[in-house]
Amino acid sequence: MEPRPTVAYFTMEIAVDPRLPTYSGGLGVLAGDAVRSAADLRVPMVTVTLLHRRGYFVQHLDELGRQTETPARWDVEGFLEELPARVTLTIHGRSVAVRAWRREVEGVGGARVPVLFLDTDLPENAPQDRELTHYLYGGDRRYRLCQEVVLGVGGVRLLQALGYHDITRYHMNEGHAALLAAELLRQTMSMRGETRVTDDAIAAVRRKCVFTTHTPVPAGHDVFPLDLAKEVLGRHDALEVSGLFTHDGLLNMTYAALNLSHYVNGVAKRHGEVSRKMFGSESVDSVTNGVHLATWAAPAFHALFDRYIEGWKADNASLRFAVHIPPDEIRAAHQQCKRELFDNIKSRTGVALDAGTLTIGYGRRATAYKRPTLLMDDPARLRRIAERVGKFQVVYAGKAHPNDQAGKELVRDLFRSIGTLRDAVQVVYLPNYDMGLGQLMTAGCDLWLNTPEPPMEASGTSGMKAAVNGVPSLSVLDGWWVEGCIEDVTGWSIGEPGRDHDRPRDAEALYSKLEQTIVPMYYRDPARYLRVMQGAIVLNASFFNTERMMHQYITKAYFS
Ligand SMILES: *Cc1c(COP(=O)(O)O)cnc(C)c1O
């Protein structure tokens, strides 16, 4: 018998299983990893998300790198169990029925965390309302706000309809779920027979709410015009209390969540600092993200850790003992990962990469602030490094959001660079980056590259996936890498800490690190390179995992 859940984790996207396209990138993968670790740790948790019956999307790239999208349909009935409960919401003055589907995530010790997928695709709903839970991050602002009503308000009501009466903490993973606080406030007032929002009612809601922000700049906040909010939500007393849900005359989900939570955190130390400045609030804490090690360790490393470190899956900090693993065994496990990646690339694209060549990997959402083309800024310089210092090849992947024209342009730019460099540096761009490809790439490359514009990378997690597979990062000092980088020990930095971005200077720092340190070490001092690989496991995987992260949420936010 599982303990009755007291923590409800709300998230717009979640990577529960590689076969369920219900996530777009790092935020959803983090949610999935958090829930997997919650199950490992027997946290009494229930998770709420939307069904996304048509998924995020399938990415198609033509020979010029032009992206088109098709819906990612999936077998909902095959993976999830339908629950009989129904609740109703009012959206645009219409009644909208919501149901939930369940999947359970099982932890190392057998404990289970249910994940509830909300669904409005019911025959009793109007045709346009049936589509509200179809497309992750699809549609316009109105569609998004309707989705947030389903997630926040529908989620609270469904938990109650399903008998989850002991929830003492509602955790909002990003502001998309902030309307749950509006619903809790409405219920608190109605229970007390109050028609006006009182400080007492606000305090009661705040005690229950926890907010994790992932957005380091105001432009990234989820905001809606108030006229739109009134059309969608109708008159809503709680929303009209100035200052609680609004900021600069807009419904602002970040500020709403901030105002109605007793514990608020950013997702890395640096991001905590940036958030405190942005919100003018000293009370924003930080909990640095992690990854679920058993999910992201490739089969070869799984087997290696099983052989040398008993119980590592239930005690992630014990990966520090990877310091005793003979380096040759790490080399052999890595070579197996590299072969698996290259076989996969061969079958996907027909391109045969060379297993003896230093391979740089880059995979994440294709969007401007991540600067995917920084490495390609000076093709002549890259060519010189490859010809004079040592050969390298590059594996890219990433989807641009369908409306992100700048992101799509960057993918086309990369395809042009691939052509320009053809005879000197082999570069491949793999379509449809997802959990599975992410796992193969973070384990099978020799170096994991990240070049965001500081301070835009709130945390970043793909470098942590690389670390558990002994792959060092080369990254701008932003997000988690400010904490994770020990130069020449766990990987390498691009540029100095705490500086704003300067593209030419960052590109120069990237080239010189490759030219003077990494490429020479890889070919001329492979034993030293192997020690850095080991350092990534010992010092970074043992810490940047969701087991440590979940422990921090438990002590700071859930049971405090
Ligand atoms: C881990 C992961 C991400 C996040 O990568 P970052 O480098 O942290 O942006 C995005 N997409 C997928 C499929 C992932 O597995």
CSV table of N, CA and C in Angstrom, one decimal, residues 29-38 40-41 288-296 316 461 464 541 543-553:
chain,number,residue,atom,x,y,z
A,29,VAL,N,11.8,17.0,-19.7
A,29,VAL,CA,12.7,15.9,-19.3
A,29,VAL,C,13.0,16.0,-17.8
A,30,LEU,N,13.2,17.3,-17.3
A,30,LEU,CA,13.4,17.5,-15.9
A,30,LEU,C,12.2,17.0,-15.1
A,31,ALA,N,11.0,17.3,-15.6
A,31,ALA,CA,9.8,16.8,-14.8
A,31,ALA,C,9.8,15.3,-14.8
A,32,GLY,N,10.1,14.6,-15.9
A,32,GLY,CA,10.1,13.2,-15.9
A,32,GLY,C,11.2,12.7,-14.9
A,33,ASP,N,12.4,13.3,-15.0
A,33,ASP,CA,13.4,12.8,-14.1
A,33,ASP,C,13.1,13.1,-12.6
A,34,ALA,N,12.5,14.2,-12.3
A,34,ALA,CA,12.1,14.5,-11.0
A,34,ALA,C,11.1,13.5,-10.4
A,35,VAL,N,10.1,13.1,-11.3
A,35,VAL,CA,9.1,12.1,-10.9
A,35,VAL,C,9.8,10.7,-10.7
A,36,ARG,N,10.7,10.4,-11.6
A,36,ARG,CA,11.4,9.1,-11.4
A,36,ARG,C,12.2,9.0,-10.1
A,37,SER,N,12.8,10.1,-9.8
A,37,SER,CA,13.5,10.2,-8.5
A,37,SER,C,12.6,10.2,-7.3
A,38,ALA,N,11.4,10.9,-7.5
A,38,ALA,CA,10.4,10.9,-6.4
A,38,ALA,C,10.0,9.4,-6.1
A,40,ASP,N,11.8,6.7,-6.7
A,40,ASP,CA,12.9,6.0,-6.1
A,40,ASP,C,12.9,6.3,-4.6
A,41,LEU,N,12.6,7.6,-4.2
A,41,LEU,CA,12.7,8.0,-2.8
A,41,LEU,C,11.4,7.8,-2.1
A,288,THR,N,19.6,23.4,-7.7
A,288,THR,CA,20.2,23.1,-9.0
A,288,THR,C,19.6,21.8,-9.5
A,289,ASN,N,19.2,21.9,-10.8
A,289,ASN,CA,18.7,20.7,-11.5
A,289,ASN,C,19.6,19.5,-11.5
A,290,GLY,N,19.0,18.4,-11.9
A,290,GLY,CA,19.8,17.2,-12.0
A,290,GLY,C,19.2,16.3,-13.1
A,291,VAL,N,19.7,15.1,-13.3
A,291,VAL,CA,19.1,14.2,-14.2
A,291,VAL,C,19.0,12.8,-13.4
A,292,HIS,N,18.0,12.0,-13.9
A,292,HIS,CA,17.8,10.7,-13.3
A,292,HIS,C,18.9,9.7,-13.9
A,293,LEU,N,19.8,9.4,-13.0
A,293,LEU,CA,21.0,8.7,-13.5
A,293,LEU,C,20.7,7.3,-14.2
A,294,ALA,N,19.8,6.6,-13.6
A,294,ALA,CA,19.5,5.3,-14.2
A,294,ALA,C,18.9,5.4,-15.6
A,295,THR,N,18.2,6.5,-15.8
A,295,THR,CA,17.6,6.7,-17.1
A,295,THR,C,18.6,7.1,-18.2
A,296,TRP,N,19.6,7.9,-17.8
A,296,TRP,CA,20.5,8.5,-18.8
A,296,TRP,C,21.8,7.8,-18.9
A,316,ASN,N,22.8,7.7,-5.4
A,316,ASN,CA,23.5,8.3,-6.5
A,316,ASN,C,24.9,8.9,-6.1
A,461,THR,N,20.5,20.7,-18.8
A,461,THR,CA,20.7,19.4,-18.2
A,461,THR,C,21.4,18.4,-19.1
A,464,MET,N,24.6,17.2,-18.0
A,464,MET,CA,24.6,16.2,-16.9
A,464,MET,C,24.4,14.8,-17.4
A,541,ALA,N,28.4,13.6,-12.0
A,541,ALA,CA,27.2,12.7,-12.0
A,541,ALA,C,26.8,12.4,-10.5
A,543,PHE,N,26.7,14.3,-8.2
A,543,PHE,CA,26.0,15.5,-7.6
A,543,PHE,C,24.8,16.0,-8.4
A,544,PHE,N,25.0,16.1,-9.7
A,544,PHE,CA,24.0,16.7,-10.6
A,544,PHE,C,23.0,15.7,-11.0
A,545,ASN,N,22.3,15.1,-10.0
A,545,ASN,CA,21.3,14.1,-10.3
A,545,ASN,C,20.0,14.5,-9.6
A,546,THR,N,18.9,14.0,-10.1
A,546,THR,CA,17.6,14.3,-9.5
A,546,THR,C,17.3,13.7,-8.1
A,547,GLU,N,18.1,12.7,-7.7
A,547,GLU,CA,18.0,12.2,-6.3
A,547,GLU,C,18.4,13.3,-5.3
A,548,ARG,N,19.6,13.9,-5.6
A,548,ARG,CA,20.0,15.0,-4.7
A,548,ARG,C,19.0,16.2,-4.8
A,549,MET,N,18.6,16.5,-6.0
A,549,MET,CA,17.6,17.6,-6.3
A,549,MET,C,16.3,17.3,-5.5
A,550,MET,N,15.8,16.1,-5.6
A,550,MET,CA,14.5,15.8,-4.9
A,550,MET,C,14.7,15.9,-3.4
A,551,HIS,N,15.8,15.4,-2.9
A,551,HIS,CA,16.1,15.6,-1.4
A,551,HIS,C,16.0,17.1,-1.0
A,552,GLN,N,16.5,17.9,-1.9
A,552,GLN,CA,16.5,19.4,-1.5
A,552,GLN,C,15.1,19.9,-1.5
A,553,TYR,N,14.3,19.5,-2.5
A,553,TYR,CA,12.8,19.9,-2.5
A,553,TYR,C,12.1,19.4,-1.3
